């Protein structure tokens, strides 16, 4: 049998197989069980979150030959099997993107008055419905308002704001949610286990993040990763495939910051630069890690002990104060928006980290101790002739004191306990957020 991509092979056939979207499932199940069915449903949400899938399950629920109208279609009768195989005569699937013209819509509506050929309902599933032309929408309005008893309209779109209000107000709208990294990770793990493929949990985490809320994207990436890895799905091949950095580098940055070691910090930046990464992504990783550390500091039980970097998070949470973590987070957040303005990604990224180092609050004793400046070279009394004495003082006298080596405890930036970010705002030129 020809290979079927995972996204198709694993398309849920029952509501219970869906990941997430429980808010939609519940309403639909209640409506189906109580027989209070609307005649037009609109499913909205980003790509690959289950719009078409839910619409097809609903079509089965309406037409199952074994169970009648129910929230749990049998999946085995001719109607269920045909819907799953995409050849059920009373499910008319239309891709609005390729049938935008009003003539197409009129053709479609011509068959509305006729009874379904086999099932209880004739179901029109119009995908990417926002692509219809204005005249197509107008042609649809009358039928959509009062369709015959045996007709159900199911619309799906990624772009509901492009739909006329007249259409929206005639439909029951369901907003499908983006799937969380956790939901995606769990689903991928379930699929890989069923497919007998050994995997590293951390690799699934990376795929889950890269999928950015879309289960279809996650499954396409998983297909690609399986082919790339050529066997066991380890972390390294997935990292290579996604061009993502090993988390250990980001941990290394925080380790250097916690030790106040500028030399180590820059060495870690250099290692990261060898990957030629997208620095906005690296900062995003840093932000994620800081969020986990902050969370661990306040609610340790909220962090999953099974996650690969648990020990490192716990360790950093003990070495950094909650204020430092907040400060780093804020600097990284602001730095992310500044990155585009920097001369190049690496220098912008480096500056963000150096800012963290520069703004590191020092130990309480050092904060209260006076700022020590290296002695400034003063010209020695001279016995030179008067003409020579009129020369400007030696050059060093005008120079600011040489900065101490990076990372050494030095003159601390005073952090105001009432407003710890004042110094950051001053350095970045951001106004203080108004309180509402
Ligand atoms: N909630 C979900 N639970 C489980 N699998 C899902 C879910 N959403 C999507 N998938 C997977 O992604 C594939 C595509 O889903 P679907 O066609 O329903 O997406 P869609 O929301 O209609 O996307 P598009 O806007 O691109 O048409 C499915 O075959 C299934 O494998
Ligand atoms: Mg779809
Ligand atoms: Zn059935």
CSV table of C-alpha atoms and ligand atoms in Angstrom, one decimal, residues 51-52 127 216, ligand 2:
chain,number,residue,atom,x,y,z
A,51,UNK,CA,-11.8,22.6,11.1
A,52,UNK,CA,-12.3,20.2,8.2
A,127,UNK,CA,-13.9,25.2,2.9
A,216,UNK,CA,-1.1,19.4,10.7
B,2,LIG,MG1,-9.4,22.4,6.2
